Short mmCIF file of C-alpha atoms in Angstrom, two decimals:
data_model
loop_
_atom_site.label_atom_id
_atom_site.label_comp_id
_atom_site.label_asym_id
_atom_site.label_seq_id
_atom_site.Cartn_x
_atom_site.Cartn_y
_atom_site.Cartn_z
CA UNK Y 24 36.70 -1.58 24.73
CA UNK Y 25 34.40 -0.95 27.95
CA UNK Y 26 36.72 -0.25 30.42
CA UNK Y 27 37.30 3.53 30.54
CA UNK Y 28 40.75 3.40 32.43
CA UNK Y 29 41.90 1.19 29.54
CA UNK Y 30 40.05 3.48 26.65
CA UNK Y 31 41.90 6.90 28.70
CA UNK Y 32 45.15 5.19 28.62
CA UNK Y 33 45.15 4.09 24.93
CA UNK Y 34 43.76 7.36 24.05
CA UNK Y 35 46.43 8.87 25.68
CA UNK Y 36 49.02 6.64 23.94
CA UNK Y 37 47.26 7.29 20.37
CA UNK Y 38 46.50 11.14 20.37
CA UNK Y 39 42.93 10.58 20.75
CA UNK Y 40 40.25 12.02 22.78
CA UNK Y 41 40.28 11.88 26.70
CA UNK Y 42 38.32 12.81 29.20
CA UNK Y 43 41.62 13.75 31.58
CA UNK Y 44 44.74 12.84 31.88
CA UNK Y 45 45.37 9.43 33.45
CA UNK Y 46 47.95 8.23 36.14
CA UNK Y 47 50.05 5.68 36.44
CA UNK Y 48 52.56 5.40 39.22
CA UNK Y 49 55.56 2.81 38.69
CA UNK Y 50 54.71 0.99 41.75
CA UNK Y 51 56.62 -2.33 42.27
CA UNK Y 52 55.82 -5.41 45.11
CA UNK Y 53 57.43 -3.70 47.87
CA UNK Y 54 55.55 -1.05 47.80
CA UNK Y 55 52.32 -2.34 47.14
CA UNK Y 56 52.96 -5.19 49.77
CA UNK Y 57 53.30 -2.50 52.22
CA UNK Y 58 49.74 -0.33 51.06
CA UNK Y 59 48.29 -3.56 51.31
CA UNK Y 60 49.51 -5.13 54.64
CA UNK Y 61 51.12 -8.38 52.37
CA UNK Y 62 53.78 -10.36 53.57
CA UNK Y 63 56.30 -9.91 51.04
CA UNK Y 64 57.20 -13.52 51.51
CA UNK Y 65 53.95 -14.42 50.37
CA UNK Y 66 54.83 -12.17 46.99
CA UNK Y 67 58.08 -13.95 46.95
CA UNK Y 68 56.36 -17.23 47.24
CA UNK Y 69 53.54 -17.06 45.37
CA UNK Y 70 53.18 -15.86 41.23
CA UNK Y 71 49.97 -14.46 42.06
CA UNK Y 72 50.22 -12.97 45.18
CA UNK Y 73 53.28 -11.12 42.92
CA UNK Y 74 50.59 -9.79 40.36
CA UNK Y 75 47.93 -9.01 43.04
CA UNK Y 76 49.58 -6.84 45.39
CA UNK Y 77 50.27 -4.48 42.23
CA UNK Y 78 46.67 -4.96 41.17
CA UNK Y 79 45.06 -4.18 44.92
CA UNK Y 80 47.41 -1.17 45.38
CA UNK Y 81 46.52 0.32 41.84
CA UNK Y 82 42.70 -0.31 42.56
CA UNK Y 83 43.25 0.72 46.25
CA UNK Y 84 44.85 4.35 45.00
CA UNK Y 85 42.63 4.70 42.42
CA UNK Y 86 45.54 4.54 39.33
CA UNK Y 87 44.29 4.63 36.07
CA UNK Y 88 46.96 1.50 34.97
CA UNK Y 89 49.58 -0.85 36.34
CA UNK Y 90 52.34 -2.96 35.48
CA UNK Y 91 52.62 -6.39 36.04
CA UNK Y 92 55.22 -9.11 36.51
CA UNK Y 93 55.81 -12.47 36.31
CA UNK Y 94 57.20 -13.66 39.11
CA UNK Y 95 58.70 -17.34 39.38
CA UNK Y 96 57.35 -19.46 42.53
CA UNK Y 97 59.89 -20.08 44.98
CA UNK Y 98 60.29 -22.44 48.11
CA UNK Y 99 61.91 -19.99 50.63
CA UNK Y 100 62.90 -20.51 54.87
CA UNK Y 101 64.06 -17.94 56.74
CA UNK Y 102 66.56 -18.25 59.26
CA UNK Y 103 68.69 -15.41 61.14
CA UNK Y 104 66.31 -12.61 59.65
CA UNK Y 105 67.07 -13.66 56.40
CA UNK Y 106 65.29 -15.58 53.58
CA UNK Y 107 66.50 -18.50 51.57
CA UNK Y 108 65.00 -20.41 48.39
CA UNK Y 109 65.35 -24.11 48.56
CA UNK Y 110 65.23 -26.52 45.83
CA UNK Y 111 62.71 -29.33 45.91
CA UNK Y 112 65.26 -31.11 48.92
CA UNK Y 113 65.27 -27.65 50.91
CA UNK Y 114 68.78 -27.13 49.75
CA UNK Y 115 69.78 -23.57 50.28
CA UNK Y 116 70.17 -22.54 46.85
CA UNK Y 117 70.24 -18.69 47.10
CA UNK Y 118 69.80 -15.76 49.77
CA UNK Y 119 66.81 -13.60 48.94
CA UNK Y 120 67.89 -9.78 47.97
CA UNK Y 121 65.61 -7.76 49.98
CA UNK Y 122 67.32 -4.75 49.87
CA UNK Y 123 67.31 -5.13 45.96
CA UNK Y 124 65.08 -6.64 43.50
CA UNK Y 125 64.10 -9.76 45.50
CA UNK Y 126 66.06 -11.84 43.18
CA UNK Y 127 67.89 -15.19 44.57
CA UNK Y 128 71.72 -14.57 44.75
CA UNK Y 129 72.83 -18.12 44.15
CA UNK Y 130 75.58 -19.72 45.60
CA UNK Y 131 76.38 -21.64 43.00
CA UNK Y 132 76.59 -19.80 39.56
CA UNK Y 133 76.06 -23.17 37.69
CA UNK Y 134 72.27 -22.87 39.17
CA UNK Y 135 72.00 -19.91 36.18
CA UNK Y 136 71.46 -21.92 33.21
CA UNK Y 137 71.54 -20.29 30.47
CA UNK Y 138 70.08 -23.12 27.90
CA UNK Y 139 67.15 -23.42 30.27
CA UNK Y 140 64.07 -21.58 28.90
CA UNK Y 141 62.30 -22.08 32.47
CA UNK Y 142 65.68 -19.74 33.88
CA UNK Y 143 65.57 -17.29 30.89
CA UNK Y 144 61.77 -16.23 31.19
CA UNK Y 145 62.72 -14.87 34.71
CA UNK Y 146 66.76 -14.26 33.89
CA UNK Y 147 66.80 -11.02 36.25
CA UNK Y 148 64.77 -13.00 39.38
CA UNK Y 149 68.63 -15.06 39.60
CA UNK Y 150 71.60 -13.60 40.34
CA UNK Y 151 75.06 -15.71 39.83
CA UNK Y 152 78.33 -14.30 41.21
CA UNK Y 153 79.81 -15.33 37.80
CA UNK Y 154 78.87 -14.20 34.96
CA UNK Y 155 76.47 -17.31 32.69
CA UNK Y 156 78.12 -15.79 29.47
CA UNK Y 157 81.71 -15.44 28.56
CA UNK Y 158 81.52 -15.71 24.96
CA UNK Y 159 79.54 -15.38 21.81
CA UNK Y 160 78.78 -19.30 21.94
CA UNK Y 161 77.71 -18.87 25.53
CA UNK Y 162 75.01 -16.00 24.10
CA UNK Y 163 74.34 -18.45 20.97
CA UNK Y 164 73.33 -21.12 23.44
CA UNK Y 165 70.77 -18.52 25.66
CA UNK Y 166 67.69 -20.44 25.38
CA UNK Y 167 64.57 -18.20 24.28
CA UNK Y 168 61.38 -19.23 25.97
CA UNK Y 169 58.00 -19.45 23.82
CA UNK Y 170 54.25 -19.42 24.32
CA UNK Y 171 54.61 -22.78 24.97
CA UNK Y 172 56.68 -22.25 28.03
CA UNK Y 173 55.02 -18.76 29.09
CA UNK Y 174 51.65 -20.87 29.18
CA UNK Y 175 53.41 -23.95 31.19
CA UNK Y 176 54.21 -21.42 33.98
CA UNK Y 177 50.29 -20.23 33.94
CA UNK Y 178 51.73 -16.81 32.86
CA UNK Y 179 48.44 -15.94 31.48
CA UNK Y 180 46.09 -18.42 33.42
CA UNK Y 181 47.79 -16.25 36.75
CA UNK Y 182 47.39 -12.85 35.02
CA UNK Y 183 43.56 -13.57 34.78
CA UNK Y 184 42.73 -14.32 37.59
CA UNK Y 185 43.88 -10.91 38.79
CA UNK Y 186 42.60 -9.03 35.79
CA UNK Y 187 38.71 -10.78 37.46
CA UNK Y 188 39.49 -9.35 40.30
CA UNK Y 189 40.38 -5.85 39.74
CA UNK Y 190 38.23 -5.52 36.20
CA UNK Y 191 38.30 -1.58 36.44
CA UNK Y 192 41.85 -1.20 35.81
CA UNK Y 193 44.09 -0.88 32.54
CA UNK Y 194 46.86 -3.55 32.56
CA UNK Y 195 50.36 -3.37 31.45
CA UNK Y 196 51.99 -6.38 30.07
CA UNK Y 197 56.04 -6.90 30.71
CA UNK Y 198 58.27 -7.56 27.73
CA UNK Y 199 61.45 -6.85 30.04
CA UNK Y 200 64.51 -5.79 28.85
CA UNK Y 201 65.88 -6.82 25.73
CA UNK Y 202 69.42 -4.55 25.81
CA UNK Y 203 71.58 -3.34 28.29
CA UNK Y 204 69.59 -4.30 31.67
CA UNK Y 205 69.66 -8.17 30.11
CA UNK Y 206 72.94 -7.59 29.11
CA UNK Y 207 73.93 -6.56 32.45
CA UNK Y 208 72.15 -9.59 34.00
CA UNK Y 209 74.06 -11.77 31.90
CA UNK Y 210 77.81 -10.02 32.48
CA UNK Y 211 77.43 -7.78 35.36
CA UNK Y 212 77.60 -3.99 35.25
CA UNK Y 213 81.42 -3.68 35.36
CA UNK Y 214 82.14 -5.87 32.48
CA UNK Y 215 79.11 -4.89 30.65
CA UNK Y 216 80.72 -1.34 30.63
CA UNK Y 217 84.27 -2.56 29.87
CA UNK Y 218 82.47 -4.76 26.51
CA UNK Y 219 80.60 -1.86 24.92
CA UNK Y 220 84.69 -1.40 23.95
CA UNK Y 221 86.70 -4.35 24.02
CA UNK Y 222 84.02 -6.71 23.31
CA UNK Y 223 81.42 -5.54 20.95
CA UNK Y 224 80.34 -8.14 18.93
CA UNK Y 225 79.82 -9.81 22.24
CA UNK Y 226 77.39 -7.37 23.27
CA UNK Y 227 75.11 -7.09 20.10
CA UNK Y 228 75.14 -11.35 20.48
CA UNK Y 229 73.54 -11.24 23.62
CA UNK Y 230 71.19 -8.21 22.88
CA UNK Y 231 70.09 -10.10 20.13
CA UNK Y 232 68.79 -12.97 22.11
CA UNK Y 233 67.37 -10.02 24.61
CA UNK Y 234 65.28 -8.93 21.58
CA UNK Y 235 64.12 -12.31 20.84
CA UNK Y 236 63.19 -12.82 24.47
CA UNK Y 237 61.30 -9.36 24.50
CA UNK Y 238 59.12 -10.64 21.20
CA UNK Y 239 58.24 -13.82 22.01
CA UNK Y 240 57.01 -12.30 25.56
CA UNK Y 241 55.18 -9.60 23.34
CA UNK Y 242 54.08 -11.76 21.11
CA UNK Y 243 52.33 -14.02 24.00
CA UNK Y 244 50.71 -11.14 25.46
CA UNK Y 245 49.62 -8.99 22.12
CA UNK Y 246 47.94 -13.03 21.68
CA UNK Y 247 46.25 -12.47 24.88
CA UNK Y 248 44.72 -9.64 24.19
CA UNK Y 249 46.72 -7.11 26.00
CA UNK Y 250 47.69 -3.97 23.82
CA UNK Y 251 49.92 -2.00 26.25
CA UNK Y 252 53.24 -3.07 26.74
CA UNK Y 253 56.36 -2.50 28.55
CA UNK Y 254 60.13 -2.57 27.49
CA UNK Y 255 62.99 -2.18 30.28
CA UNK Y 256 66.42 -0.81 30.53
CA UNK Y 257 66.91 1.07 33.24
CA UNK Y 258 70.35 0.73 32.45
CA UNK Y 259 70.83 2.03 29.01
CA UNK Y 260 70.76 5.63 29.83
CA UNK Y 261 73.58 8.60 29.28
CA UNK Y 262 74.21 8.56 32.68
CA UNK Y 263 76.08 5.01 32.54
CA UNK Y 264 76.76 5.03 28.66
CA UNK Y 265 77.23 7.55 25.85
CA UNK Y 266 75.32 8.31 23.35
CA UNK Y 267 77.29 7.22 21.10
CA UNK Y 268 77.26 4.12 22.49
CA UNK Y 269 73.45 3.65 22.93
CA UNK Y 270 73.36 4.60 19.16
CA UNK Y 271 75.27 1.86 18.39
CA UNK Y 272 74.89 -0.77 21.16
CA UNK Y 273 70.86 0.28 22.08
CA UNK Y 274 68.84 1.84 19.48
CA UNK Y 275 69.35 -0.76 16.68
CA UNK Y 276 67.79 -3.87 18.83
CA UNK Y 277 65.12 -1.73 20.53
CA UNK Y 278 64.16 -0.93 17.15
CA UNK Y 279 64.36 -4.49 16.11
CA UNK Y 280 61.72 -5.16 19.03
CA UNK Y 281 59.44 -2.03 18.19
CA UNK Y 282 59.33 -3.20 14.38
CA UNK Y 283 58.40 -6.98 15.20
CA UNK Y 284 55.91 -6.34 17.56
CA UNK Y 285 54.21 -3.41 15.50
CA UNK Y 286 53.75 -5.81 12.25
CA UNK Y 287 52.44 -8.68 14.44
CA UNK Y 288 50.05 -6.62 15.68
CA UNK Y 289 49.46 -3.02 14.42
CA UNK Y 290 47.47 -1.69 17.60
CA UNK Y 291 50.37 -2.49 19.69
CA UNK Y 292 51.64 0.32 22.20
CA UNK Y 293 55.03 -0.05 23.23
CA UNK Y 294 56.77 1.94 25.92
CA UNK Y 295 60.32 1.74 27.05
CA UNK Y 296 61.42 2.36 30.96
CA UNK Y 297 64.85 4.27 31.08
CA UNK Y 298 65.42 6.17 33.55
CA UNK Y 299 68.49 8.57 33.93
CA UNK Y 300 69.34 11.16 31.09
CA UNK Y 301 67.81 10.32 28.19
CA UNK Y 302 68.11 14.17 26.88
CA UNK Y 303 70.80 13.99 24.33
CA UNK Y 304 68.68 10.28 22.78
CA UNK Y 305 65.17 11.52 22.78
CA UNK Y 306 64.88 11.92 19.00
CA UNK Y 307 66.42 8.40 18.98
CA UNK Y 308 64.42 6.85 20.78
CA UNK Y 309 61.18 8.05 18.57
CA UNK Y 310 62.93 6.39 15.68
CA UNK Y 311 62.82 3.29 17.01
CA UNK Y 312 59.62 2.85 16.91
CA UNK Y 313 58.36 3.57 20.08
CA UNK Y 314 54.68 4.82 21.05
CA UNK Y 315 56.04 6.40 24.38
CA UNK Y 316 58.74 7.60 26.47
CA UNK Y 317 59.20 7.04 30.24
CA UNK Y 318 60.10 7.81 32.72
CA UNK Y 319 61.47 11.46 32.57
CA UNK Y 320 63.34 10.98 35.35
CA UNK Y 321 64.37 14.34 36.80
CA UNK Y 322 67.56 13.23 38.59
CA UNK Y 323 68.54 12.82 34.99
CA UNK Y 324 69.19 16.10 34.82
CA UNK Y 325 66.21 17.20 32.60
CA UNK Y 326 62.88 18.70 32.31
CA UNK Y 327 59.45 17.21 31.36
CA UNK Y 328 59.24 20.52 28.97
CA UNK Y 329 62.52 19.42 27.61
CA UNK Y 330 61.71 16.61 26.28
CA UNK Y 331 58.64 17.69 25.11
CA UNK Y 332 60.78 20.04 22.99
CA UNK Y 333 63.09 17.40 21.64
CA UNK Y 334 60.20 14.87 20.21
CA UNK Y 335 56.88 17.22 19.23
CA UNK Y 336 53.45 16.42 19.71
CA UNK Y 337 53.11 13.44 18.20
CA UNK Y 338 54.44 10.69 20.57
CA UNK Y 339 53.13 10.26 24.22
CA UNK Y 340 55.57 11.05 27.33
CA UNK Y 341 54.93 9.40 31.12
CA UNK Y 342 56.62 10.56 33.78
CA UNK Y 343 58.37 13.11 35.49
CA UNK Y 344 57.65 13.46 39.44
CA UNK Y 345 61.01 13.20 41.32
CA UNK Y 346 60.86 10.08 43.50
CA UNK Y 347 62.84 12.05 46.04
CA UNK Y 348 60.01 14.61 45.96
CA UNK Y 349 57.99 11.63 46.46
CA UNK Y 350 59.70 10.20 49.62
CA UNK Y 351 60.17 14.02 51.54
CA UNK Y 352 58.05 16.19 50.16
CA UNK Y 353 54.17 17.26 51.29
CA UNK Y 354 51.16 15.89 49.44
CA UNK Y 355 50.15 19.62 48.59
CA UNK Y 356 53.78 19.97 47.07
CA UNK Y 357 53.56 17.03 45.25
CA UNK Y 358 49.90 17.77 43.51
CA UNK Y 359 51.70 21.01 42.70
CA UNK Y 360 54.98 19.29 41.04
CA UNK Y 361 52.62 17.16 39.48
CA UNK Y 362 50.46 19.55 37.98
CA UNK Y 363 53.70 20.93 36.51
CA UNK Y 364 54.99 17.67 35.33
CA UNK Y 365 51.33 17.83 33.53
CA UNK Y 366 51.81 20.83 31.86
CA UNK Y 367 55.39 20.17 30.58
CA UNK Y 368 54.36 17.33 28.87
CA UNK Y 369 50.33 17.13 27.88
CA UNK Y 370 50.79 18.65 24.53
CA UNK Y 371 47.88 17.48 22.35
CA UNK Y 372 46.62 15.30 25.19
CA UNK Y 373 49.77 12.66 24.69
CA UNK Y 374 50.71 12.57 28.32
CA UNK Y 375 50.34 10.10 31.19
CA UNK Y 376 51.26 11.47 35.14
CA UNK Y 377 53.54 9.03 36.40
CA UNK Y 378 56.54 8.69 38.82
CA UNK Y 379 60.02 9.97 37.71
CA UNK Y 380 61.29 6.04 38.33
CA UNK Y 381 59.86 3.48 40.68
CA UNK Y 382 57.73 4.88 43.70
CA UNK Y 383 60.15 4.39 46.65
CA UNK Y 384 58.87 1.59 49.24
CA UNK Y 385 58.99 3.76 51.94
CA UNK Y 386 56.65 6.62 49.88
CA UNK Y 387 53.85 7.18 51.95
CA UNK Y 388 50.52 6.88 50.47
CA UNK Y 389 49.36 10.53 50.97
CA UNK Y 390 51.41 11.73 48.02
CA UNK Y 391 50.88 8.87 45.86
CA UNK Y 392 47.05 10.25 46.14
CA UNK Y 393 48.19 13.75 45.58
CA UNK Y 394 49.45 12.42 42.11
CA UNK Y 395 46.16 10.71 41.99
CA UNK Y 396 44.44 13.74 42.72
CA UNK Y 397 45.99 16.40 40.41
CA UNK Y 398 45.26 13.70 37.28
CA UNK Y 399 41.53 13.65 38.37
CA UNK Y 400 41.60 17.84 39.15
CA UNK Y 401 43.38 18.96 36.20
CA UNK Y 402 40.79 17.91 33.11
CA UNK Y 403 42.24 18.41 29.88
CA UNK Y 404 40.41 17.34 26.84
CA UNK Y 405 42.29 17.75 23.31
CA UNK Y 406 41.72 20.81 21.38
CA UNK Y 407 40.19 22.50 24.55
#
């Protein structure tokens, strides 16, 4: 491994030796379009544009790592201010959610099919108003997508071409969600939370097929060479569910994904992006396998140091700089929060100095670079 970004952030991940701490904000497109004067209809458009803008921001800022995403390629028109995909007759099939997660809100829920592999490698880029799943033979008939597919849609063949551009960087590979953010997807937030009670064997169906989902994707990129990867679910945190629930409904599939992945390939590193309190699961969530935890979000209602308690010294943390701190606060304030966050949590040189959740699209770039700027000021080598 010659690229030192990649050797600080695996050393991070695996308690070995670093040099300093590295940084990785959770930048998304919107963001990055904006540092780097994109069109975001050209990331909307375009599967590579998608992956560079993350890429080009990253390098731009001088991160340490980013995340990427597959995007799907869409055919979009704008009329009145807004934008619409089109099918291959420039049918309106969808409004594009700009204020959102750019994902199509169809007008037709039957456009969400379920049994089509092509839909359910980008399941949270589509948004029906009905919900594709009523029962457990609806989640028995969720198609999950292969290598064979992933390659078809130049998954990796797109991802290199961005890696050759931007060589320097460490790259994060995207398993998405296998539990409650796909389950939400699938049956919408309300009766998500009404079937965590009335409807449980419901939910562990679909999770199921999540997981499956999540390790093929992992599977594809641990085959690609890529050793870092991500997990979602934003919404499986204590402040939508219990922990009772996530014990029961959560933990067991996330597990299921950590174990798979971890005997295909043994230098995998998997982290898992939950924001929200995650206090009261933190010992959990090292159970299931996991190499890290992110992304300490403070408007959880925790500490970095708290956390830190909870799990030891032997598990890496990222996270922990309030994204309200980074939309209104001063660069010199947020060096100094982050310099704090650094200190909670690099115990034994297991820590990586990211954002609290996703950087907020209107952040400003000065205090992304103050995050930047306390990783690169604040050396700390293990055992020093």
């Amino acid at each position: 491994m010659d690229n030192l970004k990649e050797q600080r952030i695996v050393a991070s991940l695996t308690g070995g030796e670093i040099d300093r701490i590295p940084v990785m904000p959770k930048i998304w497109v919107d963001f990055s379009a904006k540092v780097t004067g994109t069109d975001i209809r050209e990331v909307i458009e375009n599967p590579v544009t998608a992956l560079d803008v993350i890429a080009r921001a990253g390098q731009q800022l001088d991160f340490d790592a980013v995340r990427q995403f597959p995007f799907p390629a869409k055919k979009i028109i704008k009329e009145d201010a807004k934008l619409f995909e089109v099918d291959n007759r420039n049918k309106k099939i969808g409004v594009i959610d700009l204020q959102g997660g750019l994902s199509t809100l169809l007008f037709e829920s039957e456009d969400y099919n379920i049994n089509d592999p092509v839909m359910m490698s980008y399941f949270q880029f589509y948004k029906p108003s009905i919900p594709p799943v009523r029962s457990k033979q609806d989640a028995e008939n969720i198609a999950v997508p292969d290598a064979k597919i992933f390659d078809e849609l130049k998954w990796y063949s797109n991802q290199k071409e961005v890696m050759d551009r931007y060589p320097q960087l460490c790259y994060v590979a995207d398993c998405n969600s296998a539990t409650m953010s796909f389950y939400v997807v699938l049956r919408g937030i309300e009766n998500a939370m009404f079937d965590l009670i009335e409807n449980p064997g419901l939910v562990h169906a679909v999770m199921e097929k999540g997981a499956a989902i999540a390790i093929q994707r992992g599977k594809y990129w641990l085959d690609k060479g890529f050793r870092v990867l991500r997990l979602n679910d934003s919404t499986g945190n204590l402040s939508l569910i219990s922990a009772g629930h996530w014990r029961e409904f959560i933990y067991p599939h996330i597990k299921d994904v950590c174990d798979e992945l971890h005997s295909y390939n043994k230098d995998a590193l998997i982290y898992c992006h939950i924001c929200g309190d995650i206090l009261d699961i933190a010992e959990d969530l090292v159970e299931t396998g996991l190499d890290c935890i992110g992304p300490l979000d403070p408007l959880g209602g925790f500490t970095v140091k708290q956390i830190r308690n909870r799990v030891g010294s032997d598990i890496a943390l990222m996270g922990g700089v309030d994204t309200l701190s980074l939309l209104n606060k001063k660069p010199q304030e947020i060096k100094a929060e982050a310099v704090d966050c650094i200190e909670q949590g690099g115990e034994n040189g297991r820590y990586i100095l990211s954002s609290g959740c996703v950087v907020p699209r209107d952040c400003s770039e000065s205090n992304i670079k103050a995050m930047v700027d306390a990783a690169k000021t604040y050396l700390t080598r293990k055992g020093d």
